[in-house]
Short mmCIF file of C-alpha atoms in Angstrom, two decimals:
data_model
loop_
_atom_site.label_atom_id
_atom_site.label_comp_id
_atom_site.label_asym_id
_atom_site.label_seq_id
_atom_site.Cartn_x
_atom_site.Cartn_y
_atom_site.Cartn_z
CA MET E 1 -38.03 -166.32 64.10
CA THR E 2 -35.94 -168.76 62.10
CA GLN E 3 -36.03 -172.18 63.64
CA GLY E 4 -34.66 -175.61 62.85
CA GLN E 5 -32.62 -176.54 59.83
CA ARG E 6 -32.24 -174.11 56.98
CA ARG E 7 -33.84 -175.28 53.75
CA SER E 8 -32.67 -174.88 50.17
CA ILE E 9 -35.07 -173.31 47.67
CA ASP E 10 -35.95 -176.73 46.26
CA GLU E 11 -36.63 -178.02 49.76
CA VAL E 12 -38.89 -175.04 50.38
CA THR E 13 -40.99 -175.78 47.30
CA ASP E 14 -41.17 -179.47 48.27
CA ARG E 15 -42.26 -178.61 51.80
CA THR E 16 -44.87 -176.07 50.66
CA ASP E 17 -46.29 -178.73 48.35
CA GLN E 18 -46.58 -181.07 51.35
CA ILE E 19 -48.36 -178.42 53.41
CA ILE E 20 -50.76 -177.54 50.59
CA GLY E 21 -51.61 -181.23 50.19
CA ALA E 22 -52.03 -181.96 53.90
CA THR E 23 -55.43 -182.71 55.38
CA THR E 24 -57.44 -179.95 56.98
CA ASP E 25 -57.28 -181.71 60.33
CA ALA E 26 -53.49 -181.98 60.16
CA LEU E 27 -53.16 -178.29 59.35
CA ALA E 28 -55.57 -177.28 62.10
CA ALA E 29 -53.71 -179.41 64.65
CA SER E 30 -50.41 -177.61 64.20
CA ALA E 31 -51.40 -174.17 62.99
CA PRO E 32 -49.04 -172.04 65.15
CA ALA E 33 -46.02 -174.19 64.28
CA LEU E 34 -46.89 -174.09 60.59
CA ALA E 35 -47.27 -170.31 60.71
CA ASP E 36 -43.73 -170.04 62.07
CA GLU E 37 -42.43 -172.61 59.62
CA LEU E 38 -43.85 -170.73 56.63
CA LEU E 39 -42.22 -167.52 57.82
CA ALA E 40 -38.93 -169.33 58.41
CA MET E 41 -39.04 -170.77 54.91
CA GLY E 42 -39.58 -167.29 53.48
CA GLU E 43 -36.50 -166.19 55.40
CA ASP E 44 -34.53 -169.16 54.07
CA VAL E 45 -35.33 -168.11 50.50
CA LEU E 46 -34.04 -164.59 51.05
CA VAL E 47 -30.96 -165.86 52.91
CA ALA E 48 -30.18 -167.99 49.84
CA TRP E 49 -30.49 -164.94 47.58
CA LEU E 50 -28.39 -162.65 49.77
CA GLU E 51 -25.64 -165.23 50.22
CA ALA E 52 -25.57 -165.89 46.48
CA LYS E 53 -25.00 -162.17 46.05
CA GLY E 54 -22.13 -162.20 48.53
CA GLN E 55 -24.01 -160.39 51.27
CA VAL E 56 -24.37 -161.27 54.94
CA PRO E 57 -28.11 -161.58 55.63
CA THR E 58 -29.17 -159.05 58.20
CA ALA E 59 -30.37 -160.17 61.61
CA GLU E 60 -32.29 -156.94 62.06
CA LEU E 61 -36.05 -156.62 61.98
CA SER E 62 -38.25 -154.36 59.90
CA GLU E 63 -41.79 -153.83 61.18
CA GLY E 64 -40.99 -156.70 63.55
CA PHE E 65 -39.90 -159.18 60.90
CA ARG E 66 -36.50 -160.31 59.68
CA LEU E 67 -38.06 -161.34 56.37
CA LEU E 68 -39.01 -157.73 55.63
CA ALA E 69 -35.61 -156.46 56.75
CA MET E 70 -33.88 -158.93 54.45
CA HIS E 71 -36.14 -157.91 51.58
CA ARG E 72 -35.14 -154.29 52.09
CA GLN E 73 -31.50 -155.37 52.20
CA ALA E 74 -31.85 -157.32 48.96
CA ALA E 75 -33.68 -154.51 47.17
CA ARG E 76 -31.11 -151.87 48.13
CA GLY E 77 -29.31 -151.03 44.90
CA ASN E 78 -31.35 -153.68 43.10
CA PRO E 79 -34.84 -152.26 42.60
CA THR E 80 -35.95 -155.26 40.54
CA PHE E 81 -36.13 -157.19 43.78
CA ASN E 82 -39.15 -155.08 44.69
CA ALA E 83 -41.14 -157.36 42.39
CA CYS E 84 -41.41 -159.68 45.40
CA ARG E 85 -41.98 -156.95 48.01
CA GLU E 86 -45.72 -157.60 48.30
CA THR E 87 -45.15 -161.35 48.17
CA CYS E 88 -42.93 -161.04 51.27
CA ARG E 89 -45.56 -158.89 52.95
CA GLU E 90 -48.21 -161.50 52.14
CA VAL E 91 -46.04 -164.14 53.82
CA VAL E 92 -45.98 -161.98 56.96
CA PHE E 93 -49.71 -161.26 56.65
CA HIS E 94 -50.58 -164.95 56.48
CA HIS E 95 -48.25 -165.70 59.39
CA ASN E 96 -50.06 -163.10 61.49
CA LEU E 97 -53.46 -164.26 60.31
CA ILE E 98 -52.77 -167.84 61.38
CA ARG E 99 -51.09 -166.84 64.62
CA LEU E 100 -53.89 -164.48 65.55
CA ALA E 101 -56.64 -167.11 65.42
CA PRO E 102 -55.17 -170.61 65.21
CA GLN E 103 -58.48 -172.19 66.17
CA ASP E 104 -60.50 -170.37 63.50
CA ALA E 105 -62.29 -172.60 61.00
CA GLN E 106 -60.63 -170.70 58.15
CA THR E 107 -57.10 -171.26 59.47
CA PRO E 108 -56.29 -174.40 57.43
CA ARG E 109 -57.24 -172.45 54.30
CA HIS E 110 -55.02 -169.58 55.35
CA ILE E 111 -52.16 -172.02 55.92
CA ARG E 112 -52.56 -173.43 52.41
CA LEU E 113 -52.69 -169.95 50.87
CA GLY E 114 -49.68 -168.91 52.96
CA ALA E 115 -47.81 -171.93 51.63
CA MET E 116 -48.72 -170.94 48.06
CA VAL E 117 -47.35 -167.45 48.69
CA VAL E 118 -44.10 -168.88 50.11
CA ARG E 119 -43.89 -171.18 47.10
CA HIS E 120 -44.23 -168.16 44.80
CA LEU E 121 -41.40 -166.39 46.61
CA ALA E 122 -39.24 -169.50 46.25
CA LEU E 123 -40.05 -169.85 42.54
CA PHE E 124 -39.39 -166.17 41.89
CA VAL E 125 -36.07 -166.05 43.71
CA GLY E 126 -35.05 -169.48 42.40
CA GLY E 127 -35.82 -168.24 38.88
CA LYS E 128 -33.78 -165.10 39.43
CA LEU E 129 -30.83 -167.15 40.62
CA GLN E 130 -31.06 -169.52 37.65
CA ALA E 131 -31.41 -166.70 35.17
CA ASP E 132 -28.56 -164.64 36.55
CA GLY E 133 -26.50 -165.19 33.42
CA LEU E 134 -29.35 -163.90 31.26
CA GLY E 135 -29.60 -160.59 33.06
CA ASP E 136 -32.10 -159.57 35.68
CA PHE E 137 -35.26 -161.64 35.83
CA CYS E 138 -37.56 -158.71 35.72
CA CYS E 139 -39.79 -156.60 33.50
CA SER E 140 -38.26 -153.47 34.97
CA SER E 141 -34.68 -154.54 35.07
CA ARG E 142 -31.53 -152.49 35.00
CA PRO E 143 -29.45 -152.42 31.81
CA ILE E 144 -27.80 -155.72 31.03
CA ARG E 145 -24.64 -153.89 30.04
CA GLN E 146 -24.75 -151.23 32.73
CA GLY E 147 -21.31 -149.85 31.97
CA GLU E 148 -22.08 -149.29 28.31
CA ALA E 149 -25.41 -147.61 28.79
CA THR E 150 -26.49 -144.20 27.57
CA ASP E 151 -23.65 -142.06 26.36
CA LEU E 152 -22.17 -144.10 23.55
CA LYS E 153 -25.47 -145.32 22.18
CA THR E 154 -27.34 -142.05 22.42
CA GLU E 155 -24.40 -140.28 20.83
CA ALA E 156 -24.47 -142.79 18.01
CA ILE E 157 -28.06 -141.83 17.31
CA MET W 1 -72.75 -137.54 38.08
CA MET W 2 -71.08 -138.21 34.76
CA ALA W 3 -70.92 -134.50 33.89
CA ASP W 4 -68.57 -133.82 36.81
CA LYS W 5 -66.13 -136.55 35.95
CA LYS W 6 -62.74 -136.01 34.38
CA TYR W 7 -61.05 -138.11 31.68
CA LYS W 8 -64.18 -138.13 29.47
CA LYS W 9 -61.99 -137.47 26.44
CA VAL W 10 -58.37 -138.53 26.58
CA ALA W 11 -55.50 -139.33 24.27
CA TYR W 12 -55.13 -143.07 23.74
CA TYR W 13 -51.80 -144.84 23.60
CA PRO W 14 -52.47 -148.51 22.81
CA GLY W 15 -48.80 -149.51 22.55
CA CYS W 16 -47.38 -152.34 20.47
CA ALA W 17 -48.86 -155.26 22.41
CA LEU W 18 -52.42 -154.07 21.92
CA GLU W 19 -51.90 -154.20 18.17
CA SER W 20 -50.74 -157.81 18.31
CA SER W 21 -51.08 -160.39 21.09
CA GLY W 22 -53.22 -158.05 23.16
CA HIS W 23 -55.62 -157.09 20.39
CA ALA W 24 -58.57 -158.38 22.42
CA TYR W 25 -57.68 -155.87 25.14
CA ASN W 26 -57.57 -153.09 22.54
CA ALA W 27 -60.94 -154.07 21.07
CA SER W 28 -62.63 -154.48 24.44
CA THR W 29 -61.20 -151.23 25.83
CA LYS W 30 -62.49 -149.27 22.84
CA ALA W 31 -65.85 -151.04 22.94
CA VAL W 32 -66.31 -150.32 26.65
CA GLY W 33 -65.33 -146.69 26.16
CA LYS W 34 -67.80 -146.27 23.33
CA GLU W 35 -70.58 -147.95 25.29
CA LEU W 36 -69.96 -145.62 28.23
CA GLY W 37 -69.81 -142.49 26.09
CA LEU W 38 -66.09 -141.90 26.60
CA GLU W 39 -63.88 -140.65 23.81
CA LEU W 40 -60.46 -142.10 23.05
CA VAL W 41 -58.33 -140.28 20.49
CA GLU W 42 -55.39 -142.40 19.40
CA LEU W 43 -52.02 -140.65 19.32
CA ASP W 44 -50.85 -139.82 15.81
CA ASN W 45 -47.77 -141.72 14.68
CA TRP W 46 -47.01 -143.09 18.14
CA ASN W 47 -43.95 -145.27 18.76
CA CYS W 48 -42.96 -148.11 21.05
CA CYS W 49 -42.55 -146.98 24.68
CA GLY W 50 -39.19 -148.72 24.86
CA ALA W 51 -40.75 -151.72 26.58
CA MET W 52 -38.31 -154.02 28.36
CA GLU W 53 -35.94 -154.40 25.46
CA VAL W 54 -34.74 -150.82 24.95
CA LYS W 55 -34.70 -150.16 28.66
CA ASN W 56 -32.43 -153.11 29.19
CA ILE W 57 -29.90 -151.71 26.74
CA ASP W 58 -30.17 -148.00 27.45
CA PRO W 59 -32.81 -146.59 29.82
CA LYS W 60 -32.29 -143.02 28.60
CA ILE W 61 -33.39 -143.99 25.09
CA GLN W 62 -36.44 -145.64 26.60
CA THR W 63 -37.16 -142.40 28.44
CA TYR W 64 -36.90 -140.51 25.15
CA LEU W 65 -39.16 -142.95 23.31
CA SER W 66 -41.85 -142.64 25.99
CA ALA W 67 -41.40 -138.85 26.15
CA ARG W 68 -41.96 -138.60 22.40
CA ASN W 69 -45.41 -140.12 22.86
CA LEU W 70 -46.16 -137.61 25.60
CA SER W 71 -45.03 -134.76 23.35
CA ILE W 72 -47.41 -136.00 20.64
CA ALA W 73 -50.27 -135.97 23.13
CA GLU W 74 -49.38 -132.41 24.07
CA ASP W 75 -49.18 -131.37 20.41
CA MET W 76 -52.64 -132.86 19.89
CA GLY W 77 -53.96 -130.66 22.67
CA PHE W 78 -54.35 -133.31 25.39
CA ASP W 79 -53.28 -133.11 29.00
CA THR W 80 -54.03 -136.79 29.66
CA VAL W 81 -52.93 -139.95 27.88
CA MET W 82 -54.43 -143.33 28.73
CA ALA W 83 -52.22 -146.43 28.37
CA PRO W 84 -53.99 -149.75 29.10
CA CYS W 85 -50.80 -151.83 29.04
CA ASN W 86 -48.92 -152.04 32.35
CA GLY W 87 -45.55 -151.89 30.57
CA CYS W 88 -46.47 -148.77 28.58
CA TYR W 89 -48.13 -147.16 31.60
CA HIS W 90 -45.06 -147.88 33.72
CA ASN W 91 -42.66 -146.55 31.07
CA LEU W 92 -44.57 -143.33 30.43
CA LYS W 93 -44.79 -142.71 34.19
CA LYS W 94 -41.10 -143.49 34.54
CA ALA W 95 -40.24 -141.05 31.75
CA GLU W 96 -42.29 -138.38 33.51
CA TYR W 97 -40.41 -139.07 36.74
CA ASP W 98 -36.97 -139.23 35.15
CA LEU W 99 -37.48 -135.99 33.25
CA SER W 100 -38.41 -134.33 36.55
CA HIS W 101 -35.51 -135.72 38.53
CA ASP W 102 -32.60 -136.63 36.29
CA ASP W 103 -30.66 -133.97 34.39
CA LYS W 104 -29.03 -136.52 32.10
CA SER W 105 -32.44 -137.79 30.99
CA VAL W 106 -33.53 -134.21 30.29
CA GLU W 107 -30.40 -133.63 28.22
CA VAL W 108 -30.71 -136.85 26.20
CA ASN W 109 -34.42 -136.25 25.59
CA ALA W 110 -33.79 -132.71 24.37
CA ARG W 111 -30.97 -133.84 22.11
CA LEU W 112 -32.88 -136.73 20.52
CA SER W 113 -36.09 -134.70 20.20
CA GLY W 114 -34.13 -132.01 18.38
CA LYS W 115 -32.56 -134.51 16.01
CA ALA W 116 -35.97 -136.11 15.36
CA GLY W 117 -37.48 -132.70 14.72
CA HIS W 118 -40.33 -132.63 17.23
CA ASN W 119 -41.12 -130.69 20.36
CA THR W 120 -39.17 -131.65 23.46
CA TYR W 121 -41.53 -132.95 26.09
CA GLU W 122 -41.32 -131.16 29.41
CA PRO W 123 -42.60 -132.92 32.53
CA GLY W 124 -45.90 -131.84 34.02
CA LYS W 125 -47.61 -131.18 30.70
CA VAL W 126 -49.36 -134.55 30.24
CA GLU W 127 -50.69 -136.96 32.85
CA THR W 128 -50.42 -140.67 32.11
CA ILE W 129 -53.26 -142.84 33.40
CA HIS W 130 -54.11 -146.53 33.19
CA ALA W 131 -57.38 -147.93 31.85
CA LEU W 132 -58.36 -148.62 35.45
CA ASP W 133 -57.87 -144.95 36.41
CA TRP W 134 -59.80 -143.95 33.31
CA LEU W 135 -62.91 -146.01 34.05
CA LYS W 136 -62.79 -145.42 37.78
CA GLU W 137 -62.56 -141.65 37.37
CA ALA W 138 -64.45 -141.00 34.14
CA VAL W 139 -67.40 -143.22 35.02
CA GLY W 140 -67.13 -144.57 38.55
CA GLU W 141 -68.71 -147.51 40.29
CA GLU W 142 -72.11 -145.91 40.80
CA GLU W 143 -72.60 -145.19 37.12
CA ILE W 144 -71.21 -148.58 36.10
CA ALA W 145 -73.66 -150.32 38.43
CA ARG W 146 -76.48 -148.26 36.93
CA ARG W 147 -75.46 -149.22 33.38
CA VAL W 148 -75.10 -152.96 33.97
CA LYS W 149 -77.42 -155.06 31.80
CA ASN W 150 -75.96 -158.53 32.43
CA SER W 151 -74.72 -158.61 35.98
CA LEU W 152 -71.60 -160.62 36.76
CA LYS W 153 -73.47 -161.72 39.89
CA GLY W 154 -72.24 -165.03 41.17
CA MET W 155 -68.99 -164.91 39.18
CA LYS W 156 -66.02 -165.37 41.49
CA ILE W 157 -63.07 -163.35 40.26
CA ALA W 158 -59.43 -163.10 41.31
CA ASN W 159 -58.13 -159.73 40.14
CA TYR W 160 -54.55 -159.98 38.94
CA TYR W 161 -52.69 -156.67 38.52
CA GLY W 162 -49.18 -157.95 37.87
CA CYS W 163 -46.07 -156.35 39.27
CA MET W 164 -45.64 -153.27 37.04
CA TYR W 165 -48.94 -151.52 37.73
CA THR W 166 -47.71 -150.34 41.13
CA ARG W 167 -43.95 -150.59 40.91
CA PRO W 168 -41.71 -148.75 41.59
CA ARG W 169 -43.86 -146.74 43.95
CA HIS W 170 -42.00 -143.46 43.49
CA ILE W 171 -43.15 -143.07 39.87
CA PHE W 172 -46.81 -143.18 40.96
CA PRO W 173 -47.10 -140.15 43.27
CA GLU W 174 -50.90 -140.14 42.97
CA LYS W 175 -51.21 -143.59 44.55
CA ASP W 176 -51.32 -144.32 48.30
CA LYS W 177 -53.00 -141.00 49.07
CA GLY W 178 -55.73 -142.47 51.24
CA PRO W 179 -59.41 -143.22 50.57
CA GLY W 180 -60.38 -143.18 46.93
CA THR W 181 -56.83 -143.53 45.64
CA GLU W 182 -55.12 -146.64 44.39
CA SER W 183 -52.95 -148.68 46.75
CA THR W 184 -49.55 -149.96 45.68
CA ALA W 185 -49.62 -152.69 48.31
CA LYS W 186 -53.15 -153.92 47.71
CA PRO W 187 -54.47 -152.42 44.49
CA HIS W 188 -58.26 -152.42 44.28
CA PHE W 189 -59.44 -150.36 41.28
CA MET W 190 -60.16 -153.47 39.19
CA ASP W 191 -61.88 -155.07 42.17
CA ASP W 192 -64.03 -151.94 42.58
CA ILE W 193 -65.01 -151.78 38.90
CA LEU W 194 -65.90 -155.46 38.59
CA ALA W 195 -67.74 -155.44 41.93
CA ALA W 196 -69.83 -152.59 40.53
CA ALA W 197 -70.59 -154.90 37.60
CA GLY W 198 -71.83 -157.51 40.08
CA ALA W 199 -68.78 -159.76 40.42
CA GLU W 200 -67.80 -161.44 43.66
CA ASN W 201 -64.10 -160.68 44.13
CA VAL W 202 -62.12 -163.26 46.07
CA GLU W 203 -59.23 -162.49 48.41
CA PHE W 204 -56.18 -163.19 46.25
CA PRO W 205 -52.74 -162.93 47.85
CA LEU W 206 -50.82 -162.93 44.55
CA LYS W 207 -52.54 -159.99 42.88
CA THR W 208 -49.24 -158.14 42.35
CA ALA W 209 -46.92 -161.15 42.19
CA CYS W 210 -44.50 -161.65 39.30
CA CYS W 211 -45.81 -163.79 36.40
CA GLY W 212 -42.36 -164.36 34.92
CA GLY W 213 -43.33 -162.36 31.85
CA ALA W 214 -39.82 -161.08 31.20
CA HIS W 215 -38.49 -164.59 30.74
CA ALA W 216 -41.51 -166.15 29.08
CA LEU W 217 -39.32 -167.30 26.20
CA SER W 218 -35.77 -167.34 27.56
CA ASP W 219 -36.65 -169.33 30.68
CA SER W 220 -40.05 -170.83 29.98
CA ASP W 221 -39.93 -173.38 32.79
CA THR W 222 -39.62 -170.71 35.47
CA SER W 223 -42.43 -168.70 33.88
CA THR W 224 -44.64 -171.78 33.68
CA LYS W 225 -44.08 -172.60 37.36
CA LEU W 226 -44.79 -169.02 38.43
CA VAL W 227 -47.95 -168.86 36.34
CA LEU W 228 -49.10 -172.28 37.52
CA ASN W 229 -48.71 -171.11 41.10
CA ILE W 230 -50.80 -168.02 40.33
CA LEU W 231 -53.49 -170.15 38.67
CA THR W 232 -53.65 -172.77 41.43
CA THR W 233 -53.66 -170.08 44.13
CA ALA W 234 -56.55 -168.32 42.38
CA GLU W 235 -58.44 -171.60 42.26
CA ALA W 236 -57.66 -172.24 45.94
CA CYS W 237 -59.15 -168.84 46.66
CA GLY W 238 -62.35 -169.98 44.97
CA ALA W 239 -61.93 -168.01 41.75
CA GLU W 240 -63.57 -169.14 38.51
CA VAL W 241 -61.96 -166.30 36.57
CA ILE W 242 -58.72 -164.36 36.72
CA ALA W 243 -59.31 -160.81 35.52
CA THR W 244 -56.29 -159.13 33.93
CA GLU W 245 -55.37 -155.58 32.97
CA CYS W 246 -52.05 -156.11 31.18
CA PRO W 247 -51.47 -157.80 27.81
CA THR W 248 -48.14 -159.32 28.85
CA CYS W 249 -49.55 -160.84 32.03
CA HIS W 250 -52.69 -161.97 30.21
CA THR W 251 -50.82 -163.69 27.39
CA GLY W 252 -48.38 -165.23 29.87
CA LEU W 253 -51.18 -166.64 32.02
CA GLU W 254 -52.99 -168.06 29.01
CA MET W 255 -49.97 -169.58 27.30
CA HIS W 256 -48.40 -171.01 30.42
CA GLN W 257 -51.75 -172.42 31.52
CA ILE W 258 -51.63 -174.49 28.33
CA ARG W 259 -47.91 -175.24 28.77
CA ALA W 260 -48.38 -176.30 32.40
CA GLU W 261 -50.84 -178.93 31.24
CA LYS W 262 -48.62 -180.13 28.39
CA VAL W 263 -45.25 -180.05 30.14
CA LEU W 264 -46.08 -180.54 33.79
CA GLY W 265 -49.34 -182.44 33.44
CA ARG W 266 -51.07 -179.87 35.66
CA LYS W 267 -54.49 -178.83 34.40
CA THR W 268 -56.21 -175.77 35.78
CA ASN W 269 -59.71 -174.67 34.90
CA VAL W 270 -59.73 -171.04 35.96
CA LYS W 271 -60.69 -168.75 33.03
CA ILE W 272 -58.52 -165.79 32.05
CA LEU W 273 -60.27 -162.69 30.76
CA TYR W 274 -59.40 -159.02 30.44
CA PHE W 275 -61.35 -156.90 32.89
CA THR W 276 -62.58 -154.85 29.94
CA GLN W 277 -64.06 -158.01 28.40
CA LEU W 278 -65.90 -158.81 31.61
CA LEU W 279 -67.07 -155.23 32.03
CA GLY W 280 -68.14 -155.01 28.40
CA MET W 281 -70.28 -158.12 28.64
CA ALA W 282 -71.79 -156.83 31.88
CA LEU W 283 -72.70 -153.65 30.00
CA GLY W 284 -74.54 -155.77 27.43
CA LEU W 285 -71.90 -156.13 24.73
CA SER W 286 -71.59 -159.50 23.01
CA ALA W 287 -68.65 -161.82 23.63
CA ASN W 288 -67.56 -161.22 20.04
CA LYS W 289 -67.72 -157.45 20.45
CA VAL W 290 -65.22 -157.66 23.31
CA ALA W 291 -63.12 -160.14 21.31
CA VAL W 292 -63.42 -163.17 23.61
CA GLN W 293 -62.86 -165.31 20.52
CA GLU W 294 -59.34 -163.87 20.25
CA ASN W 295 -58.25 -165.19 23.64
CA PHE W 296 -56.04 -168.29 23.62
CA SER W 297 -58.03 -169.91 26.38
CA ASP W 298 -61.59 -170.80 25.55
CA SER W 299 -64.03 -169.37 28.04
CA ARG W 300 -67.07 -169.13 25.77
CA LYS W 301 -68.86 -172.16 27.21
CA PHE W 302 -68.28 -170.85 30.72
CA LEU W 303 -69.55 -167.40 29.76
CA LYS W 304 -72.69 -168.86 28.18
CA GLU W 305 -73.38 -170.80 31.34
CA LYS W 306 -73.13 -167.52 33.23
CA GLY W 307 -75.59 -165.90 30.83
CA LEU W 308 -72.99 -163.65 29.24
CA GLY W 309 -72.02 -163.09 25.63
#
């Protein structure tokens, strides 16, 4: 599904801002292309994460979507990444919603909301990348000092 | 009918946040329970659930800390403990899961319980529920609708659950069991309860998205951007109010709403209220009784315009 040039996370947030601010007529006129672009930007965000973690982003599909396959790849062994599981699914949902009825009067609104969801994914992953040195960016994170955990400290108590 | 419902009397674990920044949630939860004839019995001498901090250093100690609270509930004769905070709810559920599936957790819990001199909690003895489960099961939408005195009719609400209410899915075996159960992908219990109180729930695609709560202080800019996106998306969905059910999310939304205006020059008008505050006012309680005055964001004028409080 990925098409065109790959975008950085900052470029994704800039582009989603443009889409959110576009006129209703402009969004309606290119709804199918924007649906694909939003999905591609979601993929770009996860590619950036996987590459930063030294992984080769999968080309496989999950439920028909590379975005969902890459999310599963990123969450494997890193459960904190599941914090954006539903966000990825919302990106797919909005893509399908727009693609299913591009002429619908509600489609420009769905495009804007889809762009906001993609922006959230970009902010979340961008934040995780920035905060890497602080430990996982997550309320349910793994131990910061994984190797030291449990035995020594519980024994000390 | 009410007589057939479970959870009418449960052990109550407020957790640390509800005694500090989330005091309004504590007050409104108790007020709603009292108004609906439900009994909450606070755990004696409860301790922190381990929150994020202990878990980040040693998850087995966090499991023990949560298990101690469950053992207290058992000692007090309860088989159900209600935790309104998503973090506490998550940690107690995680402790239950770990003690059922991880021998090392069982061993550490037994050892620390013995040293502390209290009963060792064994999984399966106490069920942990959230405030949403409590109200949905103990009262239900039909009874709530019958008890409403000041309908939330016309109030457009985006229900925000945060990311810990449904995650990780394996520690919530009761969810995703079909009609009537909670969904981890699209949670709806808060939507159901507030709809019963008359609210008009909007479709909100970020209802389980991360609010950046974990890095609210260490990386404020990221948290502010995430919260701002949640607020602007809620407004784009037509919401006047974001209803919350977690003190960390609630405080984060309120504080970063203010910070977004100060630092980024982005003002949003959506109001942020605990679902228990909204439900309480719908049941006829005053704004003060559900502690609206304790919120950082000022929604009193808005609530008066809506005929509430």
